[in-house]
Amino acid sequence: MSDPIPEQRSVLVTGGNRGIGRSIAEEFLRRGDRVAVTSRSGEGGPEGALTVAADVTDGASLDAAIAEVEAAHGPIEVLVANAGITDDQLLLRMGDESFESVLDTNLTGSFRTVKRVIKSMMRKKKGRIVLISSVVGLYGSPGQVNYAASKSGLIGIARAITRELGSRGITANVVAPGYIDTEMTQELSEDLQSSYRSAIPAGRFAAPEEVAKVVAFVASDDAAYISGAVIPVDGGLGMGH
Ligand SMILES: NC(=O)c1ccc[n+]([C@@H]2O[C@H](COP(=O)([O-])OP(=O)(O)OC[C@H]3O[C@@H](n4cnc5c(N)ncnc54)[C@H](OP(=O)(O)O)[C@@H]3O)[C@@H](O)[C@H]2O)c1
């Protein structure tokens, strides 16, 4: 007898038009889910996904995007809060505005998105929330006080949700990538890239697909008993942290 056809879930990936988010969206599409992605322009998601416009710093744009996704695909059952930015500067030079804008996108932006999908997950007594953090949130990194603060804050969100809603079939986890080959890391100088590479036990950066497969597992039925966890995908860089 062949395996039963898996249920098609309504999946939303923020920042799914490029980089890690795009690979995550492609992985869910491969697994047969109904996938929507946000981008700020409203364009550029992978083929087969619904692309909607949203800026995670703007609650009204998220309201409109989520309404559009739910009208097309039904209530969101899997949320991957992936949209994120860096604005690296040493602490002495980092202004309030830089700190606040990175927090507003990476941390408050994830909160805003979670807040808008959680009610329907509670009603269904089923849901998967995956927050894309970073090894930097645990390990620290010079020039990234703003980014590290935003990424460690996501762990608090996942763990508080787990305690609030763990009994309702909802899991909330953090995936913490190390250095992944995307535009975000391609911007780093060659020198910096090779010094990072030498610190990574695996000796290389990862492809975005390597993160995507872990996210898809954490969002699967097989991971129903994993919640409040921080799952590293970092080639060993952050081990012990
Ligand atoms: N690359 C790495 O090595 C690495 C390592 C650890 C963690 N991460 C995390 O993984 C996530 C994805 O990173 P990436 O490397 O794929 O980055 P990326 O290639 O720079 O893509 C960033 C994504 O976030 C979206 N985004 C940024 N600001 C937004 C906002 N205000 N509202 C809505 N969307 C916004 C972008 O949308 P637009 O195209 O519309 O700008 C884009 O889709 C981030 O949270 C990042 O911190 C990355």
Short mmCIF file of C-alpha atoms and ligand atoms in Angstrom, two decimals:
data_model
loop_
_atom_site.label_atom_id
_atom_site.label_comp_id
_atom_site.label_asym_id
_atom_site.label_seq_id
_atom_site.Cartn_x
_atom_site.Cartn_y
_atom_site.Cartn_z
CA MET A 1 0.00 0.00 0.00
CA SER A 2 1.35 3.44 -0.86
CA ASP A 3 1.74 6.17 1.77
CA PRO A 4 -1.32 8.40 2.25
CA ILE A 5 -1.18 11.72 0.38
CA PRO A 6 0.13 14.29 2.87
CA GLU A 7 -2.19 17.08 3.95
CA GLN A 8 -1.60 20.33 2.06
CA ARG A 9 -0.99 23.00 4.65
CA SER A 10 -1.21 26.76 4.31
CA VAL A 11 2.37 27.96 4.79
CA LEU A 12 3.59 31.56 5.02
CA VAL A 13 7.27 32.52 4.75
CA THR A 14 8.17 36.16 5.30
CA GLY A 15 10.97 37.41 3.06
CA GLY A 16 10.47 34.42 0.78
CA ASN A 17 11.50 36.14 -2.42
CA ARG A 18 15.25 35.59 -2.01
CA GLY A 19 17.96 34.00 0.07
CA ILE A 20 17.12 31.53 2.82
CA GLY A 21 13.40 32.39 2.79
CA ARG A 22 13.11 31.54 -0.88
CA SER A 23 14.77 28.14 -0.35
CA ILE A 24 12.42 27.47 2.56
CA ALA A 25 9.41 28.28 0.38
CA GLU A 26 10.75 25.99 -2.36
CA GLU A 27 11.19 23.14 0.13
CA PHE A 28 7.56 23.42 1.33
CA LEU A 29 6.39 23.54 -2.30
CA ARG A 30 8.36 20.35 -3.00
CA ARG A 31 6.58 18.72 -0.07
CA GLY A 32 3.21 19.63 -1.56
CA ASP A 33 2.05 22.47 0.69
CA ARG A 34 0.19 25.63 -0.36
CA VAL A 35 2.90 28.23 0.04
CA ALA A 36 2.72 32.01 0.26
CA VAL A 37 5.67 34.35 0.64
CA THR A 38 5.98 38.01 1.40
CA SER A 39 8.34 40.44 -0.25
CA ARG A 40 8.32 44.20 0.12
CA SER A 41 7.64 44.70 -3.59
CA GLY A 42 4.93 42.02 -3.74
CA GLU A 43 6.93 40.23 -6.42
CA GLY A 44 9.68 37.69 -6.80
CA GLY A 45 8.59 34.56 -4.93
CA PRO A 46 9.33 31.11 -6.36
CA GLU A 47 7.11 29.64 -9.06
CA GLY A 48 4.11 27.94 -7.51
CA ALA A 49 4.00 30.23 -4.47
CA LEU A 50 1.62 33.12 -3.92
CA THR A 51 3.68 36.29 -3.46
CA VAL A 52 2.10 39.10 -1.43
CA ALA A 53 3.46 42.52 -0.50
CA ALA A 54 4.31 43.13 3.15
CA ASP A 55 6.74 45.13 5.19
CA VAL A 56 7.07 43.52 8.62
CA THR A 57 7.64 46.93 10.21
CA ASP A 58 4.16 47.99 9.07
CA GLY A 59 1.25 46.25 10.81
CA ALA A 60 -1.34 47.41 8.26
CA SER A 61 0.63 45.91 5.38
CA LEU A 62 0.85 42.62 7.29
CA ASP A 63 -2.91 42.67 7.94
CA ALA A 64 -3.57 43.05 4.21
CA ALA A 65 -1.00 40.40 3.22
CA ILE A 66 -2.33 37.81 5.65
CA ALA A 67 -5.93 38.45 4.60
CA GLU A 68 -4.88 37.86 0.98
CA VAL A 69 -3.06 34.62 1.85
CA GLU A 70 -5.95 33.31 3.94
CA ALA A 71 -8.46 34.08 1.19
CA ALA A 72 -6.37 32.07 -1.28
CA HIS A 73 -4.98 29.25 0.88
CA GLY A 74 -7.01 29.18 4.10
CA PRO A 75 -5.81 29.97 7.64
CA ILE A 76 -2.05 29.83 8.04
CA GLU A 77 -0.91 26.62 9.72
CA VAL A 78 2.84 27.07 9.35
CA LEU A 79 4.55 30.41 9.80
CA VAL A 80 8.23 30.91 9.08
CA ALA A 81 9.29 34.36 10.30
CA ASN A 82 12.40 34.81 8.20
CA ALA A 83 12.51 38.45 7.08
CA GLY A 84 15.58 40.11 8.54
CA ILE A 85 18.25 42.73 8.07
CA THR A 86 21.70 43.62 9.36
CA ASP A 87 23.16 47.07 9.92
CA ASP A 88 26.61 46.34 11.31
CA GLN A 89 28.60 48.94 13.20
CA LEU A 90 30.82 48.85 16.23
CA LEU A 91 28.99 49.80 19.39
CA LEU A 92 30.80 53.13 19.70
CA ARG A 93 29.43 54.18 16.32
CA MET A 94 26.02 52.51 16.52
CA GLY A 95 23.24 55.07 16.78
CA ASP A 96 19.85 54.55 18.40
CA GLU A 97 18.25 54.55 14.98
CA SER A 98 20.36 51.62 13.76
CA PHE A 99 19.60 49.60 16.88
CA GLU A 100 15.90 50.38 16.72
CA SER A 101 15.48 49.65 13.02
CA VAL A 102 17.17 46.23 13.24
CA LEU A 103 15.07 45.35 16.30
CA ASP A 104 11.93 46.63 14.59
CA THR A 105 12.43 44.38 11.57
CA ASN A 106 13.95 41.25 13.08
CA LEU A 107 12.29 41.04 16.49
CA THR A 108 9.16 43.20 16.51
CA GLY A 109 8.51 42.23 12.87
CA SER A 110 8.45 38.55 13.88
CA PHE A 111 6.16 39.35 16.82
CA ARG A 112 3.79 41.30 14.54
CA THR A 113 3.58 38.37 12.13
CA VAL A 114 3.13 35.71 14.82
CA LYS A 115 0.43 37.80 16.49
CA ARG A 116 -1.58 37.89 13.28
CA VAL A 117 -1.62 34.12 12.66
CA ILE A 118 -1.82 32.71 16.17
CA LYS A 119 -5.60 33.01 16.66
CA SER A 120 -6.42 30.69 13.79
CA MET A 121 -3.77 28.20 14.96
CA MET A 122 -5.38 28.22 18.42
CA ARG A 123 -8.80 27.64 16.89
CA LYS A 124 -7.47 24.70 14.88
CA LYS A 125 -5.42 23.40 17.84
CA LYS A 126 -2.56 22.98 15.43
CA GLY A 127 0.26 25.19 14.29
CA ARG A 128 3.96 25.50 13.62
CA ILE A 129 5.93 28.66 14.23
CA VAL A 130 9.55 28.72 13.12
CA LEU A 131 11.58 31.83 13.87
CA ILE A 132 14.79 32.31 11.89
CA SER A 133 17.43 33.50 14.32
CA SER A 134 21.22 33.27 13.90
CA VAL A 135 24.26 31.73 15.55
CA VAL A 136 25.11 35.37 16.34
CA GLY A 137 22.17 35.56 18.76
CA LEU A 138 23.94 33.02 21.00
CA TYR A 139 27.59 33.48 20.15
CA GLY A 140 27.78 37.25 19.74
CA SER A 141 29.71 39.01 17.02
CA PRO A 142 31.61 42.29 16.96
CA GLY A 143 29.71 45.01 15.12
CA GLN A 144 26.39 43.26 15.63
CA VAL A 145 25.01 44.42 18.99
CA ASN A 146 21.73 45.32 17.27
CA TYR A 147 21.51 42.09 15.25
CA ALA A 148 22.56 39.82 18.15
CA ALA A 149 19.98 41.43 20.45
CA SER A 150 17.24 40.96 17.86
CA LYS A 151 18.15 37.33 17.19
CA SER A 152 18.45 36.27 20.84
CA GLY A 153 15.10 37.97 21.52
CA LEU A 154 13.47 35.47 19.17
CA ILE A 155 14.42 32.68 21.58
CA GLY A 156 12.42 34.40 24.31
CA ILE A 157 9.44 34.69 21.98
CA ALA A 158 9.54 30.98 21.05
CA ARG A 159 9.89 29.85 24.65
CA ALA A 160 7.14 32.11 25.97
CA ILE A 161 4.79 30.91 23.20
CA THR A 162 5.70 27.31 24.03
CA ARG A 163 4.70 27.83 27.65
CA GLU A 164 1.50 29.69 26.71
CA LEU A 165 0.33 27.46 23.89
CA GLY A 166 2.25 24.20 24.07
CA SER A 167 -0.86 22.34 25.19
CA ARG A 168 -2.81 23.46 22.13
CA GLY A 169 -0.95 21.57 19.45
CA ILE A 170 1.19 24.58 18.59
CA THR A 171 4.98 24.44 18.55
CA ALA A 172 7.32 27.43 18.39
CA ASN A 173 10.97 26.87 17.60
CA VAL A 174 14.02 28.79 16.60
CA VAL A 175 16.33 27.77 13.79
CA ALA A 176 19.75 29.39 14.16
CA PRO A 177 21.76 29.36 10.94
CA GLY A 178 25.47 30.03 10.87
CA TYR A 179 27.02 31.49 7.71
CA ILE A 180 24.83 30.79 4.73
CA ASP A 181 25.69 31.74 1.18
CA THR A 182 23.18 34.54 0.44
CA GLU A 183 23.30 38.24 -0.45
CA MET A 184 23.58 38.99 3.28
CA THR A 185 26.97 37.23 3.53
CA GLN A 186 28.14 38.00 -0.02
CA GLU A 187 28.32 41.63 1.13
CA LEU A 188 31.15 40.73 3.57
CA SER A 189 34.75 41.39 2.47
CA GLU A 190 36.80 38.41 1.18
CA ASP A 191 39.09 38.69 4.23
CA LEU A 192 36.19 38.53 6.64
CA GLN A 193 34.62 35.63 4.74
CA SER A 194 37.82 33.59 4.93
CA SER A 195 38.33 34.34 8.62
CA TYR A 196 34.77 33.18 9.32
CA ARG A 197 35.33 30.08 7.21
CA SER A 198 38.39 29.12 9.23
CA ALA A 199 36.37 29.36 12.48
CA ILE A 200 33.65 26.99 11.25
CA PRO A 201 34.38 23.32 12.06
CA ALA A 202 32.70 22.31 8.78
CA GLY A 203 35.15 24.61 6.96
CA ARG A 204 32.55 26.09 4.63
CA PHE A 205 29.45 28.23 4.42
CA ALA A 206 26.16 26.38 3.90
CA ALA A 207 23.76 26.54 1.02
CA PRO A 208 20.31 27.98 1.85
CA GLU A 209 18.75 24.58 1.07
CA GLU A 210 20.54 23.11 4.09
CA VAL A 211 18.59 25.47 6.33
CA ALA A 212 15.36 24.93 4.41
CA LYS A 213 15.34 21.16 5.02
CA VAL A 214 15.73 21.64 8.77
CA VAL A 215 12.93 24.22 8.85
CA ALA A 216 10.65 21.86 6.93
CA PHE A 217 11.36 19.09 9.43
CA VAL A 218 10.69 21.34 12.45
CA ALA A 219 7.38 22.29 10.82
CA SER A 220 6.43 18.67 10.10
CA ASP A 221 4.16 16.33 12.05
CA ASP A 222 7.26 14.32 12.96
CA ALA A 223 8.47 17.27 15.06
CA ALA A 224 5.28 17.58 17.13
CA TYR A 225 7.19 17.07 20.41
CA ILE A 226 9.90 19.65 19.71
CA SER A 227 9.05 23.10 21.03
CA GLY A 228 10.97 26.01 22.51
CA ALA A 229 14.13 24.55 20.99
CA VAL A 230 17.00 26.34 19.32
CA ILE A 231 18.17 24.24 16.40
CA PRO A 232 21.56 25.21 15.03
CA VAL A 233 22.41 24.85 11.34
CA ASP A 234 25.90 26.24 11.58
CA GLY A 235 28.51 23.59 10.75
CA GLY A 236 29.43 23.46 14.45
CA LEU A 237 30.34 27.15 14.79
CA GLY A 238 28.13 27.85 17.78
CA MET A 239 28.33 24.53 19.59
CA GLY A 240 28.09 24.83 23.33
CA HIS A 241 26.29 28.14 23.14
N1 LIG B 1 22.76 34.53 5.38
C1 LIG B 1 23.19 34.15 6.56
O1 LIG B 1 24.35 33.75 6.70
C2 LIG B 1 22.28 34.13 7.75
C3 LIG B 1 22.79 33.56 8.92
C4 LIG B 1 21.98 33.51 10.05
C5 LIG B 1 20.69 34.01 9.99
N2 LIG B 1 20.22 34.56 8.84
C6 LIG B 1 18.85 35.07 8.87
O2 LIG B 1 18.10 34.44 7.87
C7 LIG B 1 17.09 35.32 7.41
C8 LIG B 1 17.20 35.44 5.89
O3 LIG B 1 18.51 35.92 5.59
P1 LIG B 1 19.09 35.94 4.09
O4 LIG B 1 20.54 35.73 4.20
O5 LIG B 1 18.27 35.11 3.20
O6 LIG B 1 18.87 37.51 3.79
P2 LIG B 1 18.65 38.29 2.42
O7 LIG B 1 19.10 37.50 1.25
O8 LIG B 1 19.25 39.63 2.68
O9 LIG B 1 17.04 38.42 2.38
C9 LIG B 1 16.37 39.13 3.36
C10 LIG B 1 14.89 38.93 3.20
O10 LIG B 1 14.22 39.66 4.25
C11 LIG B 1 13.26 40.53 3.66
N3 LIG B 1 13.08 41.74 4.45
C12 LIG B 1 14.03 42.57 4.95
N4 LIG B 1 13.46 43.60 5.61
C13 LIG B 1 12.10 43.40 5.52
C14 LIG B 1 10.98 44.11 6.00
N5 LIG B 1 11.09 45.25 6.70
N6 LIG B 1 9.75 43.62 5.74
C15 LIG B 1 9.60 42.49 5.02
N7 LIG B 1 10.62 41.78 4.52
C16 LIG B 1 11.88 42.24 4.78
C17 LIG B 1 13.82 40.84 2.29
O11 LIG B 1 12.78 41.30 1.46
P3 LIG B 1 13.03 42.32 0.23
O12 LIG B 1 13.58 41.49 -0.90
O13 LIG B 1 11.70 42.87 -0.04
O14 LIG B 1 14.06 43.31 0.72
C18 LIG B 1 14.38 39.49 1.88
O15 LIG B 1 13.37 38.67 1.39
C19 LIG B 1 17.31 36.64 8.14
O16 LIG B 1 16.44 36.71 9.24
C20 LIG B 1 18.74 36.55 8.58
O17 LIG B 1 18.99 37.33 9.71
C21 LIG B 1 21.00 34.63 7.72
#
